[in-house]
Amino acid sequence: MKITNVKTILTSPNQNYLFVKITTDSGIYGVGDASLNGREQAVADLIDEYLTPMLIGRDPGKIEDFWQLIYRGSYWRGGNIVMSALCGIDMALWDILGKECGKPLYALLGGKVRDKVLCYSHVLGKTQEEKIAQAADYVKARGLKVIRLRAGLPAANGTFGLKEDQNGPVTEPWNPEEEWERTLEYFVKVREAVGYDVGIIYDLHERFSPDRAIRLINALEPYRPFFIEDPIAPDCLDSLRYVREKTTSPIAFGELYKSRWECLPAITNHWIDYIRCDIIRIGGITEARKIAALAETYDVKTAWHGPNDVSPITHAVNWHLNVSSYNFGIQEDGTTDGLIREVIRGGISYRDGYLYLKDAPGIGCDIDEETAARYPFHKAYLPICRQDDGALHTW
Ligand code: GCO
Ligand code: MG
């Protein structure tokens, strides 16, 4: 079998996504997700200009070789643009392999060790009151076993539903000391509203300095967080060690990691309990299964990143990894609105706190290209944060 065509598809059904479709001379094609919020066009250009010429005429079954070719073969290693592009292609190649074998992706990864996937959803809302009401409703009406709160404004506000290109990021306020108080109060109020039978995850979104993160995590401890997500920025490894040593709540970390080697110290030193890389950011399925195996060796669980800005294709890939990994912990089920479901057919479904996927060869998703074309892409930027004094703060 030989690859005959590689197509990038930029589309914006309310939010920007980048898909990859690889066609072969056998008629089998595969689809992948290469979305990188705020930089989609750069990833598409890399695929179109540099990677596609390397793929045409290749055997799609040589997945590991292609991964190494792109990661090591450019001499320059990794980075968000390269790894996202690599992921879109990697997913599409695994999808082709599954379709060729007539087996779902999880079967190629070793088969199921579980039948359903525990998940959590995002509590959203404009005001604290709205969010608390939604948290209670999630538990009562939707049967969620675990819910997720986030420090600060709802994610990526200002990048949705654009009718024209943005020319720079929207600015959000973030004043650490004030927000520290609000962050604590919010968690406590939600805990009081939903009781102690429900898991509550708190995404601190890398927004606190180590000293503030330690104070906050310790203040939250009596309210039993399911885990604290990304409390500090990932850049200084020693800060993670410091936070770990001074706190006892479970820590989930790593949505900004871009490779296995970045995850390594956190896993081997037991600085984290859950590794939560974004499959797209680490170069796809080929790398995710290596990270999962590494984490299993050290009793660290997986909690792959699954927000609304990764598409149903990635949510499905996460599911295949989750059912076939012994050390699966929990899956983020970011709220996706209906429109992306018109563009991507197939994918996971939710019932009573768990995710399910119907058996189908490969990943089990397809792109409706005509519908994708009806939602034109508009360049958008992720927001930034600034403090009262004007200084930039991690968003
Ligand atoms: C999460 C994440 C996201 C990110 C988003 C950026 O835990 O789901 O923090 O909400 O902010 O993926 O594009
Ligand atoms: Mg997060």
CSV table of C-alpha atoms and ligand atoms in Angstrom, one decimal:
chain,number,residue,atom,x,y,z
A,1,MET,CA,0.0,0.0,0.0
A,2,LYS,CA,1.2,3.5,-0.8
A,3,ILE,CA,0.2,7.0,0.3
A,4,THR,CA,-1.2,9.0,-2.6
A,5,ASN,CA,-2.5,12.1,-1.0
A,6,VAL,CA,-2.3,14.2,2.2
A,7,LYS,CA,-4.9,16.9,2.8
A,8,THR,CA,-5.1,19.5,5.6
A,9,ILE,CA,-8.5,20.7,6.5
A,10,LEU,CA,-8.8,23.9,8.5
A,11,THR,CA,-12.4,24.6,9.8
A,12,SER,CA,-14.2,26.6,12.4
A,13,PRO,CA,-17.5,25.1,13.5
A,14,ASN,CA,-17.6,27.7,16.4
A,15,GLN,CA,-14.0,27.0,17.2
A,16,ASN,CA,-10.8,26.4,15.1
A,17,TYR,CA,-9.7,22.8,14.3
A,18,LEU,CA,-7.1,21.4,11.9
A,19,PHE,CA,-7.6,17.9,10.5
A,20,VAL,CA,-5.4,15.7,8.3
A,21,LYS,CA,-6.7,13.1,5.8
A,22,ILE,CA,-4.3,10.6,4.3
A,23,THR,CA,-5.4,8.7,1.2
A,24,THR,CA,-3.7,5.5,-0.1
A,25,ASP,CA,-3.7,3.7,-3.5
A,26,SER,CA,-5.8,0.9,-1.9
A,27,GLY,CA,-8.8,3.3,-1.4
A,28,ILE,CA,-8.3,3.2,2.4
A,29,TYR,CA,-7.9,6.6,4.0
A,30,GLY,CA,-7.1,7.7,7.6
A,31,VAL,CA,-8.0,10.8,9.5
A,32,GLY,CA,-6.2,12.7,12.3
A,33,ASP,CA,-6.4,15.8,14.5
A,34,ALA,CA,-3.5,18.3,14.5
A,35,SER,CA,-5.4,21.2,16.2
A,36,LEU,CA,-3.2,23.6,18.1
A,37,ASN,CA,-5.3,26.4,19.5
A,38,GLY,CA,-4.0,29.7,18.3
A,39,ARG,CA,-1.5,28.4,15.8
A,40,GLU,CA,-3.5,26.1,13.5
A,41,GLN,CA,-2.3,27.8,10.3
A,42,ALA,CA,1.4,27.3,11.2
A,43,VAL,CA,0.8,23.5,11.7
A,44,ALA,CA,-1.1,23.3,8.4
A,45,ASP,CA,1.8,25.0,6.6
A,46,LEU,CA,4.3,22.6,8.1
A,47,ILE,CA,2.3,19.6,6.9
A,48,ASP,CA,1.6,21.0,3.5
A,49,GLU,CA,5.0,22.4,2.7
A,50,TYR,CA,7.5,20.0,4.4
A,51,LEU,CA,5.8,16.8,5.5
A,52,THR,CA,3.5,15.9,2.7
A,53,PRO,CA,6.3,15.6,0.1
A,54,MET,CA,7.9,13.1,2.5
A,55,LEU,CA,4.7,11.1,2.8
A,56,ILE,CA,3.7,10.7,-0.8
A,57,GLY,CA,4.7,7.2,-2.1
A,58,ARG,CA,5.5,5.9,1.4
A,59,ASP,CA,4.1,2.7,3.0
A,60,PRO,CA,1.5,4.0,5.5
A,61,GLY,CA,2.3,1.0,7.8
A,62,LYS,CA,5.7,2.3,8.7
A,63,ILE,CA,4.3,4.4,11.5
A,64,GLU,CA,7.2,4.2,14.0
A,65,ASP,CA,9.7,4.9,11.3
A,66,PHE,CA,7.8,8.0,10.2
A,67,TRP,CA,7.5,9.2,13.8
A,68,GLN,CA,11.3,8.9,14.2
A,69,LEU,CA,11.9,10.5,10.8
A,70,ILE,CA,10.0,13.7,11.8
A,71,TYR,CA,11.2,13.8,15.4
A,72,ARG,CA,14.8,13.1,14.9
A,73,GLY,CA,15.2,13.3,11.1
A,74,SER,CA,14.8,17.1,11.0
A,75,TYR,CA,17.8,17.4,13.3
A,76,TRP,CA,15.9,20.1,15.3
A,77,ARG,CA,13.7,18.3,17.9
A,78,GLY,CA,10.0,18.7,18.7
A,79,GLY,CA,8.2,21.8,19.7
A,80,ASN,CA,4.4,22.4,19.6
A,81,ILE,CA,4.1,23.0,15.9
A,82,VAL,CA,6.1,20.0,14.8
A,83,MET,CA,4.6,17.6,17.4
A,84,SER,CA,1.0,18.7,16.5
A,85,ALA,CA,1.7,18.2,12.8
A,86,LEU,CA,3.3,14.8,13.6
A,87,CYS,CA,0.2,13.8,15.6
A,88,GLY,CA,-2.3,14.6,12.8
A,89,ILE,CA,-0.3,12.3,10.5
A,90,ASP,CA,0.4,9.6,13.2
A,91,MET,CA,-3.3,9.3,14.0
A,92,ALA,CA,-4.2,9.1,10.3
A,93,LEU,CA,-1.6,6.3,9.8
A,94,TRP,CA,-2.9,4.3,12.8
A,95,ASP,CA,-6.4,4.8,11.4
A,96,ILE,CA,-5.3,3.4,8.1
A,97,LEU,CA,-3.7,0.4,9.8
A,98,GLY,CA,-6.9,-0.3,11.8
A,99,LYS,CA,-9.1,-0.1,8.7
A,100,GLU,CA,-6.6,-2.4,6.8
A,101,CYS,CA,-6.8,-5.0,9.6
A,102,GLY,CA,-10.5,-4.5,10.1
A,103,LYS,CA,-10.0,-3.8,13.8
A,104,PRO,CA,-10.6,-0.9,16.2
A,105,LEU,CA,-7.5,1.0,17.3
A,106,TYR,CA,-7.7,-0.4,20.9
A,107,ALA,CA,-7.2,-3.9,19.5
A,108,LEU,CA,-4.0,-2.9,17.8
A,109,LEU,CA,-2.8,-1.4,21.2
A,110,GLY,CA,-3.3,-4.8,22.9
A,111,GLY,CA,-7.0,-5.1,23.4
A,112,LYS,CA,-9.4,-3.9,26.1
A,113,VAL,CA,-8.6,-4.1,29.8
A,114,ARG,CA,-11.9,-2.2,30.6
A,115,ASP,CA,-15.2,-1.6,28.9
A,116,LYS,CA,-16.1,1.9,29.9
A,117,VAL,CA,-14.1,5.0,30.7
A,118,LEU,CA,-14.6,7.2,33.8
A,119,CYS,CA,-14.8,10.8,32.8
A,120,TYR,CA,-15.2,14.4,34.1
A,121,SER,CA,-16.8,17.4,32.6
A,122,HIS,CA,-16.1,21.1,32.9
A,123,VAL,CA,-18.3,23.3,35.1
A,124,LEU,CA,-19.0,26.5,33.1
A,125,GLY,CA,-21.0,29.6,33.7
A,126,LYS,CA,-20.6,33.4,33.8
A,127,THR,CA,-21.0,33.9,37.5
A,128,GLN,CA,-20.0,31.8,40.6
A,129,GLU,CA,-23.7,31.2,41.3
A,130,GLU,CA,-24.3,29.9,37.8
A,131,LYS,CA,-21.3,27.6,38.1
A,132,ILE,CA,-22.4,26.2,41.4
A,133,ALA,CA,-25.9,25.6,40.0
A,134,GLN,CA,-24.4,23.8,37.0
A,135,ALA,CA,-22.1,21.6,39.2
A,136,ALA,CA,-25.1,20.5,41.2
A,137,ASP,CA,-27.1,19.8,38.0
A,138,TYR,CA,-24.2,17.8,36.4
A,139,VAL,CA,-24.2,15.5,39.4
A,140,LYS,CA,-28.0,15.1,39.8
A,141,ALA,CA,-29.2,15.3,36.2
A,142,ARG,CA,-26.2,14.0,34.2
A,143,GLY,CA,-24.9,11.5,36.7
A,144,LEU,CA,-21.3,12.7,36.6
A,145,LYS,CA,-19.1,11.0,39.2
A,146,VAL,CA,-16.4,13.6,38.8
A,147,ILE,CA,-16.6,17.3,37.8
A,148,ARG,CA,-13.9,19.9,37.0
A,149,LEU,CA,-13.6,23.5,38.1
A,150,ARG,CA,-11.1,25.9,36.7
A,151,ALA,CA,-9.4,28.9,38.2
A,152,GLY,CA,-10.2,32.1,36.4
A,153,LEU,CA,-12.4,32.8,33.4
A,154,PRO,CA,-13.8,30.0,31.2
A,155,ALA,CA,-11.1,28.7,28.9
A,156,ALA,CA,-10.3,30.5,25.7
A,157,ASN,CA,-13.2,33.0,26.0
A,158,GLY,CA,-13.0,35.4,23.0
A,159,THR,CA,-11.8,32.9,20.5
A,160,PHE,CA,-15.1,31.2,19.7
A,161,GLY,CA,-17.5,31.9,16.9
A,162,LEU,CA,-15.3,34.4,15.0
A,163,LYS,CA,-16.6,35.9,11.8
A,164,GLU,CA,-13.2,37.4,10.8
A,165,ASP,CA,-9.5,37.0,11.6
A,166,GLN,CA,-8.3,38.2,15.0
A,167,ASN,CA,-5.1,40.3,14.9
A,168,GLY,CA,-3.9,39.7,18.5
A,169,PRO,CA,-5.0,38.1,21.7
A,170,VAL,CA,-7.8,39.3,24.1
A,171,THR,CA,-6.5,40.3,27.5
A,172,GLU,CA,-8.0,38.9,30.7
A,173,PRO,CA,-7.2,40.3,34.2
A,174,TRP,CA,-5.4,38.1,36.8
A,175,ASN,CA,-4.3,39.4,40.1
A,176,PRO,CA,-2.8,36.4,42.0
A,177,GLU,CA,-3.6,37.4,45.6
A,178,GLU,CA,-7.2,38.4,44.9
A,179,GLU,CA,-7.7,35.3,42.8
A,180,TRP,CA,-6.2,33.1,45.4
A,181,GLU,CA,-9.0,34.0,47.8
A,182,ARG,CA,-11.7,33.6,45.1
A,183,THR,CA,-10.2,30.2,43.9
A,184,LEU,CA,-10.4,28.8,47.4
A,185,GLU,CA,-13.9,30.1,48.1
A,186,TYR,CA,-15.2,28.7,44.8
A,187,PHE,CA,-14.0,25.2,45.5
A,188,VAL,CA,-15.5,25.2,49.0
A,189,LYS,CA,-18.9,26.4,47.8
A,190,VAL,CA,-19.0,23.7,45.1
A,191,ARG,CA,-18.0,21.1,47.6
A,192,GLU,CA,-20.8,22.2,49.9
A,193,ALA,CA,-23.3,22.1,47.0
A,194,VAL,CA,-22.4,18.6,45.7
A,195,GLY,CA,-21.4,16.8,48.9
A,196,TYR,CA,-18.4,14.4,49.3
A,197,ASP,CA,-19.5,11.5,47.1
A,198,VAL,CA,-18.5,13.5,44.0
A,199,GLY,CA,-14.9,13.9,42.9
A,200,ILE,CA,-13.9,17.5,42.2
A,201,ILE,CA,-10.9,18.3,40.1
A,202,TYR,CA,-9.4,21.8,40.2
A,203,ASP,CA,-7.6,23.0,37.2
A,204,LEU,CA,-5.3,25.8,38.4
A,205,HIS,CA,-4.0,26.2,34.8
A,206,GLU,CA,-0.4,26.9,35.7
A,207,ARG,CA,-1.5,30.2,37.2
A,208,PHE,CA,0.1,30.2,40.7
A,209,SER,CA,3.7,30.7,41.8
A,210,PRO,CA,5.0,27.7,43.9
A,211,ASP,CA,4.5,29.5,47.2
A,212,ARG,CA,0.9,30.4,46.5
A,213,ALA,CA,0.1,27.0,44.9
A,214,ILE,CA,1.3,25.3,48.1
A,215,ARG,CA,-0.8,27.6,50.3
A,216,LEU,CA,-3.8,27.0,48.2
A,217,ILE,CA,-3.5,23.2,47.8
A,218,ASN,CA,-3.0,22.9,51.6
A,219,ALA,CA,-6.1,25.0,52.2
A,220,LEU,CA,-8.1,22.8,49.8
A,221,GLU,CA,-6.9,19.6,51.3
A,222,PRO,CA,-9.8,19.2,53.9
A,223,TYR,CA,-12.3,19.5,51.0
A,224,ARG,CA,-10.7,16.5,49.3
A,225,PRO,CA,-9.9,17.4,45.7
A,226,PHE,CA,-9.9,14.5,43.3
A,227,PHE,CA,-6.7,16.0,42.0
A,228,ILE,CA,-5.2,19.4,41.6
A,229,GLU,CA,-4.4,20.0,37.9
A,230,ASP,CA,-1.3,21.9,36.6
A,231,PRO,CA,-0.9,24.1,39.8
A,232,ILE,CA,2.3,25.8,38.5
A,233,ALA,CA,4.0,26.5,35.3
A,234,PRO,CA,5.9,23.5,33.8
A,235,ASP,CA,9.1,25.3,33.1
A,236,CYS,CA,11.1,24.9,36.3
A,237,LEU,CA,11.2,21.2,37.3
A,238,ASP,CA,12.5,22.0,40.7
A,239,SER,CA,9.4,24.0,41.5
A,240,LEU,CA,7.3,20.9,40.9
A,241,ARG,CA,9.4,18.9,43.3
A,242,TYR,CA,9.0,21.8,45.9
A,243,VAL,CA,5.2,21.8,45.5
A,244,ARG,CA,5.1,18.0,45.8
A,245,GLU,CA,7.2,18.0,49.0
A,246,LYS,CA,5.0,20.5,50.7
A,247,THR,CA,1.5,19.2,49.8
A,248,THR,CA,-0.4,15.9,50.1
A,249,SER,CA,-3.3,16.2,47.6
A,250,PRO,CA,-3.0,14.2,44.3
A,251,ILE,CA,-1.4,16.2,41.5
A,252,ALA,CA,-2.1,15.9,37.8
A,253,PHE,CA,0.3,17.6,35.5
A,254,GLY,CA,1.6,18.0,32.0
A,255,GLU,CA,-0.9,19.4,29.4
A,256,LEU,CA,2.0,21.6,28.2
A,257,TYR,CA,4.5,18.9,27.9
A,258,LYS,CA,5.7,18.2,24.4
A,259,SER,CA,7.7,15.0,24.8
A,260,ARG,CA,8.3,11.8,26.8
A,261,TRP,CA,11.6,13.3,28.1
A,262,GLU,CA,9.7,16.3,29.6
A,263,CYS,CA,7.4,13.9,31.5
A,264,LEU,CA,10.2,11.7,32.7
A,265,PRO,CA,11.4,13.4,35.9
A,266,ALA,CA,7.9,14.1,37.1
A,267,ILE,CA,7.0,10.4,36.7
A,268,THR,CA,10.2,8.7,37.9
A,269,ASN,CA,10.5,11.0,41.0
A,270,HIS,CA,6.8,10.6,41.9
A,271,TRP,CA,6.2,14.3,41.8
A,272,ILE,CA,2.8,13.6,40.2
A,273,ASP,CA,-0.1,11.1,40.5
A,274,TYR,CA,-1.6,11.6,37.0
A,275,ILE,CA,0.2,12.4,33.7
A,276,ARG,CA,-2.1,14.4,31.6
A,277,CYS,CA,-0.3,15.2,28.3
A,278,ASP,CA,-2.3,16.3,25.3
A,279,ILE,CA,-2.0,13.5,22.8
A,280,ILE,CA,-1.7,16.1,20.0
A,281,ARG,CA,1.1,18.0,21.7
A,282,ILE,CA,3.3,14.9,22.1
A,283,GLY,CA,3.1,13.6,18.6
A,284,GLY,CA,0.1,11.3,18.7
A,285,ILE,CA,-0.6,7.6,19.5
A,286,THR,CA,2.9,6.4,18.9
A,287,GLU,CA,4.3,8.6,21.7
A,288,ALA,CA,1.2,8.4,24.0
A,289,ARG,CA,1.5,4.6,24.4
A,290,LYS,CA,5.2,5.0,25.3
A,291,ILE,CA,4.4,7.6,27.9
A,292,ALA,CA,1.5,5.4,29.3
A,293,ALA,CA,3.9,2.5,29.6
A,294,LEU,CA,6.5,4.6,31.3
A,295,ALA,CA,3.9,5.9,33.8
A,296,GLU,CA,2.6,2.4,34.5
A,297,THR,CA,6.1,1.4,35.5
A,298,TYR,CA,6.0,4.1,38.2
A,299,ASP,CA,2.4,3.7,39.3
A,300,VAL,CA,1.4,7.0,37.8
A,301,LYS,CA,-2.1,7.0,36.2
A,302,THR,CA,-3.1,8.6,32.9
A,303,ALA,CA,-5.6,11.5,32.6
A,304,TRP,CA,-5.1,12.6,29.0
A,305,HIS,CA,-6.0,16.2,28.1
A,306,GLY,CA,-9.4,16.3,26.5
A,307,PRO,CA,-10.7,19.9,26.3
A,308,ASN,CA,-13.2,21.2,23.7
A,309,ASP,CA,-10.4,22.5,21.5
A,310,VAL,CA,-9.3,19.0,20.6
A,311,SER,CA,-11.8,17.4,18.3
A,312,PRO,CA,-13.9,14.2,18.6
A,313,ILE,CA,-11.1,12.4,16.7
A,314,THR,CA,-8.7,13.0,19.6
A,315,HIS,CA,-11.4,12.2,22.2
A,316,ALA,CA,-11.9,8.9,20.4
A,317,VAL,CA,-8.2,8.2,20.3
A,318,ASN,CA,-8.0,9.0,24.1
A,319,TRP,CA,-10.8,6.4,24.6
A,320,HIS,CA,-8.9,3.7,22.7
A,321,LEU,CA,-5.8,4.4,24.8
A,322,ASN,CA,-7.9,4.4,28.0
A,323,VAL,CA,-9.6,1.1,27.4
A,324,SER,CA,-6.3,-0.6,26.5
A,325,SER,CA,-4.0,0.9,29.3
A,326,TYR,CA,-3.8,-0.7,32.7
A,327,ASN,CA,-2.9,2.5,34.4
A,328,PHE,CA,-5.8,4.6,33.1
A,329,GLY,CA,-7.0,7.1,35.8
A,330,ILE,CA,-9.7,9.3,34.3
A,331,GLN,CA,-10.6,11.1,31.1
A,332,GLU,CA,-11.4,14.8,30.6
A,333,ASP,CA,-14.5,15.1,28.5
A,334,GLY,CA,-14.4,18.8,27.5
A,335,THR,CA,-17.8,20.2,26.6
A,336,THR,CA,-17.9,20.2,22.8
A,337,ASP,CA,-20.8,22.0,21.2
A,338,GLY,CA,-23.0,20.4,18.6
A,339,LEU,CA,-21.4,22.0,15.5
A,340,ILE,CA,-18.2,20.0,15.6
A,341,ARG,CA,-20.3,16.9,15.7
A,342,GLU,CA,-21.6,17.9,12.2
A,343,VAL,CA,-18.1,18.0,10.8
A,344,ILE,CA,-16.7,14.9,12.6
A,345,ARG,CA,-19.0,11.8,12.4
A,346,GLY,CA,-18.7,9.0,14.9
A,347,GLY,CA,-16.8,9.3,18.2
A,348,ILE,CA,-17.5,8.8,21.9
A,349,SER,CA,-20.8,8.9,23.7
A,350,TYR,CA,-21.6,9.7,27.3
A,351,ARG,CA,-23.8,7.8,29.8
A,352,ASP,CA,-24.0,8.0,33.6
A,353,GLY,CA,-20.4,9.2,34.3
A,354,TYR,CA,-18.7,7.0,31.7
A,355,LEU,CA,-17.6,7.2,28.0
A,356,TYR,CA,-18.4,4.6,25.4
A,357,LEU,CA,-17.4,4.1,21.7
A,358,LYS,CA,-19.0,1.7,19.2
A,359,ASP,CA,-16.6,-0.8,17.6
A,360,ALA,CA,-15.5,0.3,14.2
A,361,PRO,CA,-12.2,-0.3,12.3
A,362,GLY,CA,-9.5,2.3,13.1
A,363,ILE,CA,-10.3,5.3,15.2
A,364,GLY,CA,-14.0,5.2,14.4
A,365,CYS,CA,-14.4,8.8,13.1
A,366,ASP,CA,-14.8,10.4,9.7
A,367,ILE,CA,-14.6,14.0,8.4
A,368,ASP,CA,-17.5,15.4,6.5
A,369,GLU,CA,-15.5,17.7,4.2
A,370,GLU,CA,-18.4,19.5,2.7
A,371,THR,CA,-19.7,20.5,6.1
A,372,ALA,CA,-16.2,21.5,7.2
A,373,ALA,CA,-16.0,23.8,4.2
A,374,ARG,CA,-19.3,25.5,5.3
A,375,TYR,CA,-17.5,26.7,8.5
A,376,PRO,CA,-14.5,28.8,7.3
A,377,PHE,CA,-11.4,29.1,9.4
A,378,HIS,CA,-10.6,32.5,11.0
A,379,LYS,CA,-7.2,33.1,12.6
A,380,ALA,CA,-7.7,33.3,16.4
A,381,TYR,CA,-5.3,33.7,19.3
A,382,LEU,CA,-5.5,32.3,22.8
A,383,PRO,CA,-6.1,35.0,25.4
A,384,ILE,CA,-3.3,36.4,27.6
A,385,CYS,CA,-3.4,37.5,31.2
A,386,ARG,CA,-2.2,40.7,32.7
A,387,GLN,CA,-1.9,41.8,36.3
A,388,ASP,CA,-3.1,45.2,37.6
A,389,ASP,CA,0.3,46.7,37.1
A,390,GLY,CA,0.3,45.7,33.4
A,391,ALA,CA,2.7,42.8,33.8
A,392,LEU,CA,2.0,39.6,31.8
A,393,HIS,CA,1.0,36.6,33.7
A,394,THR,CA,0.7,33.0,32.6
A,395,TRP,CA,-2.7,32.5,31.0
B,1,GCO,C1,-8.0,21.8,30.2
B,1,GCO,C2,-7.1,22.9,29.6
B,1,GCO,C3,-7.8,23.7,28.5
B,1,GCO,C4,-6.8,24.7,27.9
B,1,GCO,C5,-7.0,24.8,26.4
B,1,GCO,C6,-6.2,25.8,25.7
B,1,GCO,O1,-7.6,21.3,31.2
B,1,GCO,O2,-8.9,21.4,29.5
B,1,GCO,O3,-6.5,23.7,30.6
B,1,GCO,O4,-9.0,24.2,28.8
B,1,GCO,O5,-7.0,25.9,28.4
B,1,GCO,O6,-6.8,23.5,25.9
B,1,GCO,O7,-6.5,25.8,24.4
B,2,MG,MG,-6.0,22.2,32.2
